[in-house]
Coordinates of C-alpha atoms in Angstrom, one line a residue:
Chain A
M1 CA -148.3 118.2 170.6
T2 CA -148.3 117.7 174.3
A3 CA -145.2 116.9 176.4
G4 CA -146.5 113.4 177.0
V5 CA -146.8 112.6 173.3
R6 CA -143.4 114.1 172.5
R7 CA -141.8 111.9 175.2
L8 CA -143.6 108.9 173.8
A9 CA -142.3 109.7 170.3
W10 CA -138.7 109.9 171.6
V11 CA -139.0 106.6 173.4
G12 CA -140.4 105.0 170.3
L13 CA -137.5 106.3 168.3
L14 CA -135.0 104.9 170.7
V15 CA -136.7 101.5 170.8
V16 CA -136.7 101.3 167.0
T17 CA -133.0 102.4 166.8
A18 CA -132.0 99.9 169.4
A19 CA -133.9 97.1 167.7
L20 CA -132.3 97.9 164.3
L21 CA -128.8 97.9 165.9
V22 CA -129.4 94.6 167.6
F23 CA -130.8 93.1 164.3
G24 CA -127.9 94.4 162.3
S25 CA -125.3 93.1 164.7
V26 CA -126.7 89.6 165.1
R27 CA -128.2 88.8 161.7
D28 CA -126.6 85.9 159.7
S29 CA -125.4 87.2 156.4
G30 CA -125.4 83.6 155.0
P31 CA -122.6 81.5 153.7
L32 CA -119.6 83.1 152.0
T33 CA -117.4 81.8 149.2
Q34 CA -113.7 81.5 149.9
Q35 CA -113.0 84.5 147.8
D36 CA -115.6 86.5 149.7
R37 CA -113.9 85.5 152.9
I38 CA -110.5 86.4 151.6
D39 CA -111.8 89.8 150.4
A40 CA -113.5 90.4 153.8
I41 CA -110.5 89.5 155.8
T42 CA -108.0 91.5 153.7
Q43 CA -110.3 94.6 153.9
R44 CA -109.9 94.4 157.7
V45 CA -106.1 94.5 157.6
A46 CA -103.9 97.5 156.7
C47 CA -100.9 97.1 154.4
P48 CA -98.0 97.3 156.8
T49 CA -95.7 99.2 154.4
C50 CA -98.1 101.7 152.9
D51 CA -100.2 104.6 154.3
G52 CA -104.0 104.3 154.4
E53 CA -104.4 101.2 152.2
S54 CA -105.9 97.9 153.1
V55 CA -104.3 94.7 152.1
Y56 CA -107.3 94.2 149.9
V57 CA -106.4 97.2 147.6
S58 CA -102.6 97.4 148.1
R59 CA -100.2 96.1 145.4
A60 CA -97.2 96.3 147.8
A61 CA -95.1 93.1 148.2
A62 CA -95.9 92.8 151.9
A63 CA -99.7 93.2 151.2
Q64 CA -99.4 90.5 148.5
A65 CA -97.7 88.2 150.9
I66 CA -100.4 88.7 153.5
R67 CA -103.1 88.2 150.9
A68 CA -101.4 84.9 149.9
E69 CA -101.2 83.8 153.5
V70 CA -104.9 84.7 154.1
A71 CA -105.9 82.7 151.0
R72 CA -103.8 79.8 152.2
Q73 CA -105.4 79.8 155.7
V74 CA -108.9 80.2 154.2
G75 CA -108.2 77.3 151.9
D76 CA -107.1 75.2 154.8
G77 CA -110.4 75.8 156.4
L78 CA -109.1 75.4 159.9
K79 CA -109.4 79.0 161.2
T80 CA -112.3 81.4 161.5
D81 CA -112.0 84.9 159.9
D82 CA -111.3 86.4 163.3
E83 CA -108.5 83.8 164.0
I84 CA -106.9 84.6 160.6
V85 CA -107.0 88.3 161.3
A86 CA -105.6 87.6 164.8
Y87 CA -102.7 85.6 163.3
I88 CA -101.8 88.6 161.0
A89 CA -102.2 91.1 163.9
D90 CA -100.1 88.8 166.1
R91 CA -97.2 88.9 163.6
F92 CA -97.4 92.5 162.4
G93 CA -98.8 94.2 165.6
G94 CA -102.2 95.6 166.4
Q95 CA -101.6 98.7 164.1
V96 CA -102.5 96.6 161.1
L97 CA -106.0 96.2 162.3
L98 CA -108.5 98.4 160.5
V99 CA -111.2 97.3 162.8
P100 CA -109.9 98.1 166.3
R101 CA -109.8 95.5 169.0
G102 CA -112.6 95.2 171.6
S103 CA -110.2 94.9 174.4
G104 CA -107.5 97.0 176.2
I105 CA -107.1 100.7 175.3
D106 CA -108.4 100.1 171.8
A107 CA -111.9 99.3 173.2
L108 CA -112.2 103.0 174.0
V109 CA -112.9 103.5 170.3
W110 CA -116.1 101.5 170.8
V111 CA -117.0 102.5 174.4
L112 CA -116.7 106.3 174.2
P113 CA -119.2 106.9 171.5
V114 CA -121.8 104.9 173.4
V115 CA -121.0 106.8 176.6
V116 CA -121.4 110.1 174.8
S117 CA -124.6 108.9 173.2
V118 CA -126.1 107.9 176.5
A119 CA -125.0 111.1 178.1
L120 CA -126.7 113.1 175.3
V121 CA -129.9 111.0 175.7
A122 CA -129.8 111.7 179.4
A123 CA -129.3 115.4 178.8
L124 CA -132.2 115.3 176.5
A125 CA -134.4 113.6 179.0
S126 CA -133.3 116.1 181.6
S127 CA -134.3 119.0 179.3
F128 CA -137.9 117.5 179.1
R129 CA -138.2 117.5 182.9
R130 CA -136.7 121.0 183.3
G131 CA -139.1 123.3 184.8
A132 CA -141.9 120.7 184.6
V133 CA -141.8 119.8 188.2
A134 CA -140.8 122.1 191.0
T135 CA -138.8 120.1 193.4
G136 CA -136.6 120.9 196.4
A137 CA -132.8 121.2 196.2
R138 CA -132.3 117.9 198.0
S139 CA -134.5 116.1 195.5
R140 CA -132.7 117.7 192.6
R141 CA -129.3 116.6 194.0
A142 CA -130.5 113.0 194.4
Q143 CA -131.9 113.1 190.9
L144 CA -128.5 114.4 189.5
V145 CA -126.6 111.6 191.3
V146 CA -129.0 109.0 190.0
T147 CA -128.8 110.4 186.5
V148 CA -125.0 110.3 186.6
V149 CA -124.9 106.8 187.9
V150 CA -127.4 105.6 185.3
V151 CA -125.5 107.3 182.5
A152 CA -122.2 105.8 183.7
V153 CA -123.6 102.3 184.0
V154 CA -125.7 102.3 180.8
G155 CA -123.0 104.1 178.8
V156 CA -120.0 101.9 179.9
G157 CA -122.1 98.7 179.9
G158 CA -123.5 99.5 176.4
G159 CA -120.0 100.4 175.2
V160 CA -118.5 97.2 176.4
L161 CA -121.3 95.2 174.8
V162 CA -120.7 97.1 171.5
A163 CA -116.9 96.5 171.8
R164 CA -117.5 92.8 172.4
Q165 CA -119.8 92.6 169.4
A166 CA -117.9 94.8 167.0
G167 CA -114.3 94.9 168.1
Q168 CA -111.7 92.6 166.7
R169 CA -111.1 89.6 168.9
L170 CA -107.7 88.1 169.2
P171 CA -108.7 84.5 170.1
L172 CA -105.1 83.2 170.2
Q173 CA -104.1 85.6 172.9
T174 CA -104.6 84.6 176.5
A175 CA -105.1 87.0 179.4
T176 CA -102.4 85.3 181.4
G177 CA -99.9 85.2 178.5
G178 CA -99.6 81.4 178.8
I179 CA -98.2 79.4 176.0
E180 CA -100.9 77.7 174.0
D181 CA -101.0 73.9 174.1
S182 CA -100.1 73.3 170.5
T183 CA -97.7 70.6 169.3
A184 CA -95.1 73.2 168.6
S185 CA -95.5 74.6 172.1
L186 CA -95.3 71.2 173.7
L187 CA -92.2 70.3 171.8
A188 CA -90.6 73.6 172.8
Q189 CA -91.5 73.1 176.4
A190 CA -90.1 69.5 176.3
R191 CA -86.9 70.9 174.7
L192 CA -86.5 73.3 177.6
A193 CA -87.2 70.8 180.2
G194 CA -85.0 68.1 178.7
P195 CA -81.6 68.7 180.2
T196 CA -82.7 69.3 183.8
D197 CA -86.1 67.6 184.1
V198 CA -86.0 64.5 181.9
K199 CA -89.2 63.0 183.4
S200 CA -91.3 66.1 182.5
A201 CA -89.7 66.2 179.0
I202 CA -90.6 62.5 178.4
E203 CA -94.2 63.2 179.5
L204 CA -94.4 66.3 177.2
Y205 CA -93.2 64.2 174.3
A206 CA -95.7 61.5 175.2
R207 CA -98.5 64.1 175.1
V208 CA -97.4 65.2 171.6
L209 CA -97.5 61.5 170.5
E210 CA -101.0 61.1 171.9
T211 CA -102.3 63.5 169.3
D212 CA -99.6 63.0 166.6
P213 CA -98.3 59.5 166.9
D214 CA -96.0 60.0 163.9
N215 CA -94.3 63.2 165.2
V216 CA -90.7 62.4 164.3
E217 CA -89.2 64.9 166.8
A218 CA -91.2 63.5 169.7
L219 CA -90.5 59.9 168.8
T220 CA -86.8 60.6 168.6
Y221 CA -86.3 62.6 171.7
R222 CA -88.6 60.6 173.9
A223 CA -86.8 57.4 172.9
W224 CA -83.4 59.1 173.5
L225 CA -84.3 60.5 176.9
I226 CA -85.8 57.1 178.0
M227 CA -82.5 55.4 177.1
L228 CA -80.5 58.0 178.9
S229 CA -82.7 57.6 182.0
A230 CA -82.5 53.8 181.9
R231 CA -78.7 53.8 182.1
Q232 CA -78.9 54.3 185.8
F233 CA -81.2 51.2 186.3
D234 CA -80.5 47.5 186.3
E235 CA -79.7 45.4 183.2
S236 CA -83.2 44.2 182.7
L237 CA -84.7 47.7 182.5
R238 CA -81.8 48.8 180.3
Q239 CA -82.6 46.0 177.9
Q240 CA -86.2 46.9 177.8
A241 CA -85.4 50.6 177.2
Y242 CA -82.9 49.6 174.5
A243 CA -85.4 47.6 172.6
S244 CA -88.1 50.3 172.8
T245 CA -85.6 53.0 171.9
I246 CA -84.3 51.1 168.8
T247 CA -87.9 50.6 167.7
A248 CA -88.9 54.2 168.1
L249 CA -85.8 55.6 166.4
G250 CA -86.3 53.1 163.6
R251 CA -89.9 54.3 163.2
A252 CA -88.7 58.0 163.2
I253 CA -86.1 57.2 160.5
E254 CA -88.7 55.3 158.5
L255 CA -91.1 58.3 158.7
E256 CA -88.4 60.9 157.8
P257 CA -85.2 59.3 156.5
G258 CA -83.5 62.7 156.2
Y259 CA -83.9 63.6 159.9
P260 CA -80.4 63.6 161.3
D261 CA -81.1 63.5 165.0
A262 CA -82.8 60.1 164.9
M263 CA -79.9 58.6 162.9
C264 CA -77.4 60.1 165.2
F265 CA -79.1 58.9 168.4
L266 CA -79.4 55.4 166.8
G267 CA -75.7 55.4 166.2
I268 CA -74.9 56.5 169.8
V269 CA -77.3 54.0 171.4
V270 CA -76.2 51.1 169.3
Y271 CA -72.6 51.9 170.2
R272 CA -72.9 52.8 173.8
D273 CA -75.7 50.5 174.9
G274 CA -75.6 47.8 172.2
G275 CA -71.8 47.5 171.9
D276 CA -72.0 47.1 168.2
A277 CA -69.3 49.3 166.8
K278 CA -69.7 48.3 163.2
S279 CA -73.4 49.1 162.9
A280 CA -72.9 52.2 165.0
K281 CA -70.2 53.5 162.7
E282 CA -72.5 53.1 159.8
F283 CA -75.3 55.0 161.5
L284 CA -73.0 57.7 162.8
D285 CA -71.5 58.2 159.3
R286 CA -75.1 58.5 157.9
C287 CA -75.9 61.0 160.7
L288 CA -73.0 63.2 159.8
E289 CA -74.0 63.1 156.1
R290 CA -77.4 64.5 157.1
N291 CA -75.8 67.7 158.6
P292 CA -77.0 67.4 162.2
P293 CA -77.5 70.5 164.3
N294 CA -74.4 71.5 166.4
E295 CA -75.5 70.1 169.7
V296 CA -76.0 66.6 168.2
R297 CA -72.9 67.0 166.0
G298 CA -70.8 67.6 169.1
M299 CA -72.0 64.3 170.6
V300 CA -71.4 62.3 167.4
E301 CA -68.1 63.4 165.9
S302 CA -65.8 62.0 168.6
L303 CA -67.9 58.9 168.9
A304 CA -67.8 58.3 165.2
A305 CA -64.0 58.4 165.3
E306 CA -64.0 56.1 168.3
A307 CA -66.2 53.6 166.6
A308 CA -64.1 53.8 163.4
A309 CA -60.9 53.1 165.4
E310 CA -62.6 50.1 167.0
V311 CA -63.9 48.7 163.8
G312 CA -60.5 49.3 162.1
G313 CA -58.7 47.6 165.0
Chain B
V1 CA -110.3 118.4 193.9
A2 CA -110.2 118.8 190.2
V3 CA -107.0 120.9 190.4
L4 CA -105.4 118.3 192.7
A5 CA -106.4 115.4 190.4
T6 CA -105.0 117.3 187.4
A7 CA -101.7 118.0 189.3
V8 CA -101.4 114.3 190.3
V9 CA -101.9 113.1 186.7
F10 CA -99.5 115.7 185.4
A11 CA -96.9 114.7 188.0
A12 CA -97.3 111.0 187.1
L13 CA -96.8 111.9 183.4
V14 CA -93.6 113.8 184.2
A15 CA -92.4 110.9 186.3
V16 CA -93.0 108.4 183.4
F17 CA -91.0 110.7 181.1
V18 CA -88.2 111.0 183.5
V19 CA -87.9 107.3 184.5
S20 CA -88.4 105.9 181.0
D21 CA -85.0 105.2 179.4
G22 CA -86.4 104.9 175.8
D23 CA -86.1 102.2 173.4
T24 CA -82.4 102.2 172.6
D25 CA -81.8 98.4 172.3
V26 CA -80.7 96.9 169.0
G27 CA -83.6 94.4 169.2
A28 CA -87.0 95.3 167.9
R29 CA -90.3 94.2 169.5
S30 CA -92.3 91.2 168.3
P31 CA -94.9 89.0 169.9
L32 CA -92.7 86.1 168.7
L33 CA -89.9 86.9 171.1
G34 CA -89.6 84.2 173.7
A35 CA -92.0 82.0 171.8
P36 CA -91.4 79.0 169.6
A37 CA -90.3 80.0 166.1
P38 CA -92.9 79.7 163.4
A39 CA -92.7 76.7 161.1
V40 CA -90.5 77.3 158.1
V41 CA -90.6 74.5 155.6
T42 CA -89.1 75.5 152.2
S43 CA -86.2 74.8 149.9
T44 CA -83.0 76.6 149.2
V45 CA -82.3 78.2 145.8
D46 CA -80.2 75.2 145.2
D47 CA -83.3 73.0 145.7
A48 CA -82.2 71.4 149.0
P49 CA -85.0 70.9 151.4
F50 CA -85.1 73.0 154.6
D51 CA -87.2 72.6 157.8
L52 CA -86.4 75.1 160.6
A53 CA -87.8 72.6 163.2
R54 CA -85.0 70.2 162.2
R55 CA -82.3 72.8 163.1
K56 CA -83.1 72.6 166.8
G57 CA -79.8 72.1 168.6
S58 CA -78.1 74.9 166.7
W59 CA -78.4 78.7 166.9
V60 CA -80.1 79.8 163.8
V61 CA -79.9 83.3 162.2
L62 CA -82.4 84.2 159.5
N63 CA -81.7 87.3 157.4
F64 CA -84.6 88.5 155.2
F65 CA -83.1 89.9 152.1
N66 CA -83.7 91.4 148.7
S67 CA -80.9 92.0 146.2
T68 CA -82.2 95.4 145.2
C69 CA -82.7 96.7 148.7
V70 CA -80.0 99.3 149.6
P71 CA -79.8 98.6 153.4
C72 CA -79.5 94.8 152.5
I73 CA -76.5 95.6 150.3
A74 CA -75.0 97.9 152.9
E75 CA -75.1 95.3 155.7
H76 CA -73.9 92.4 153.6
P77 CA -70.1 92.8 154.5
S78 CA -71.1 92.7 158.2
L79 CA -73.0 89.5 157.6
V80 CA -70.1 87.9 155.7
D81 CA -67.8 88.9 158.6
F82 CA -70.2 87.4 161.1
V83 CA -70.5 84.1 159.3
A84 CA -66.7 83.9 159.0
D85 CA -66.3 84.7 162.7
E86 CA -68.8 82.0 163.6
A87 CA -67.2 79.3 161.4
G88 CA -64.5 78.7 163.9
R89 CA -66.9 77.9 166.8
A90 CA -68.1 74.5 167.8
D91 CA -71.5 76.0 168.6
R92 CA -71.5 78.1 165.5
A93 CA -74.7 79.7 164.5
E94 CA -76.3 78.5 161.2
F95 CA -76.9 81.5 158.9
Y96 CA -79.7 81.6 156.3
T97 CA -80.8 84.2 153.9
V98 CA -84.6 84.3 153.4
V99 CA -85.2 85.6 149.9
N100 CA -87.9 88.3 149.9
D101 CA -89.7 89.1 146.7
D102 CA -86.7 88.3 144.5
S103 CA -85.6 85.7 141.9
D104 CA -83.2 82.8 142.2
G105 CA -81.1 84.3 139.4
A106 CA -80.8 87.7 141.1
I107 CA -79.9 86.1 144.4
N108 CA -77.3 83.8 142.8
G109 CA -75.8 86.8 140.9
F110 CA -75.6 89.0 144.1
F111 CA -73.9 86.3 146.2
A112 CA -71.5 85.3 143.4
A113 CA -70.4 89.0 143.2
N114 CA -70.4 89.8 146.9
G115 CA -69.6 86.6 148.7
G116 CA -71.6 84.6 151.2
D117 CA -71.8 80.8 150.7
W118 CA -74.5 80.1 153.2
P119 CA -77.9 78.6 152.2
K120 CA -80.5 81.0 150.7
L121 CA -84.1 80.0 151.4
R122 CA -87.0 80.5 149.0
D123 CA -90.1 82.4 150.2
D124 CA -91.9 82.7 146.9
D125 CA -95.3 83.5 148.3
G126 CA -94.0 85.5 151.3
A127 CA -95.3 82.9 153.8
V128 CA -92.1 83.0 155.9
A129 CA -92.1 86.8 155.9
V130 CA -95.7 86.8 157.1
A131 CA -95.1 84.2 159.7
F132 CA -92.3 86.4 161.2
G133 CA -94.2 89.6 160.6
V134 CA -91.6 91.0 158.3
A135 CA -92.9 93.9 156.2
K136 CA -89.7 95.5 155.0
V137 CA -86.2 94.0 154.5
P138 CA -83.6 93.7 155.8
E139 CA -84.6 92.0 159.1
T140 CA -82.5 89.6 161.1
W141 CA -83.8 87.1 163.6
I142 CA -82.0 84.9 166.0
I143 CA -83.5 81.5 167.1
D144 CA -81.9 79.6 170.0
P145 CA -81.0 75.9 170.0
N146 CA -84.4 75.1 171.7
G147 CA -86.3 76.7 168.8
F148 CA -87.3 79.8 170.6
V149 CA -87.1 83.3 169.0
R150 CA -84.6 85.4 170.9
L151 CA -83.9 88.5 168.9
R152 CA -85.3 90.6 166.1
I153 CA -83.3 93.3 164.4
M154 CA -85.1 95.6 162.0
G155 CA -83.0 97.4 159.4
A156 CA -79.4 96.9 158.5
V157 CA -77.0 95.6 161.1
D158 CA -73.8 97.4 161.7
D159 CA -70.3 95.8 162.0
G160 CA -70.0 93.7 165.1
V161 CA -73.7 94.0 166.2
L162 CA -74.5 90.4 165.4
E163 CA -71.4 89.2 167.1
A164 CA -72.2 91.2 170.2
Q165 CA -75.8 90.0 170.3
M166 CA -74.8 86.4 169.9
A167 CA -72.3 86.7 172.7
R168 CA -75.0 88.2 174.9
L169 CA -77.5 85.5 174.0
R170 CA -75.0 82.7 174.5
A171 CA -74.1 84.1 177.9
G172 CA -77.8 83.7 178.8
D173 CA -78.8 87.3 178.8
Q174 CA -82.3 88.2 177.8

């Protein structure tokens, strides 16, 4: 077999291997049942309390809890497999991932084998050329530099591609570490803004209500902050704010009768802004029966006593 | 050049070891720290409804517990003292046990024998434990009045630890 034929055979082998790898990585394996998905996901996650076992095989309590959570999320149908795995990894840490991530230091697991493979192929190619052509020292140096650069570019580039294709994504994580724009996050941001930046807090609650008009917390706290802000304006604006606040708090109570904050704020607003001590006392008493959180309880207890004294007098 | 590069890398490594002060804090790591607490909607062993999102406005302490776990039993007197200490405060922290892989009967029996009249939350399928990333009990989590997770303690808490951590968090320390 001549050198030319051997080289052609090696190239053919490489092309076939590359084609098989590409086919294997992009082929669609078809629809999976829910149980298939649960099995596939739990096989990708390590049991956090046992050594060398996946959640799929482990009988440990923590593994069972994770399996139940995976089943629940698969049943909800709202997340992809990767997103469910990301949720588990987000809670228990990256060490529970049996398929390493395709980013950060973990990506080396994917990148390094490709780099080594390309380097080996380059070494092989170099061995074919060895002694075949007599060239000058300068030309050999240039050839060496080109080879090193090509190996580096192809190896790292190929490795990154493999990592992106095969590595575990964490789609819920952002590169900047920003807070995702979920309802829970918006509510938390509104809560933080509330005491010092009432305008922003009202806007954040309004954004929650755009997507979730029946969100009881947003209805309650937006109404409460609007009423607090309106107290510095004229009577006409205060009256408008009072009417809209009463409506919103009434809606919140209708949606969730046991929510203490709405009942408490209703009592405070009816007493302070509506001047109706009798109704206010009733609302404040109901508020205290609902075990409000301490911040709200602190506002209500003295006011309830004040309203009771006024009604009694 | 290779020797110089090796020396620089080695020196950098030594510098990291020297400067690093180790992980000596009480708090354990979690991606949830500084983030809004996961949703917890469940019921108590007395069948009262519980929704963590509705406790905003209070400091909330969640203690993941199992009545057969030795460190859980060991830390229990410290928790009883902590709750008693908090009871006198206007901004007292609300304390909840999250039952981990245990029965209502065993929980009621344990608390009847050892004290602790705070609410015990059911977590029958482990959803709350998974949401917080709790693999082993005991673990104790502190959530601030805005609903953000502020502290995670893995393992048993010693006497005075929770009191000290709450004081630090109330003072606004991270």
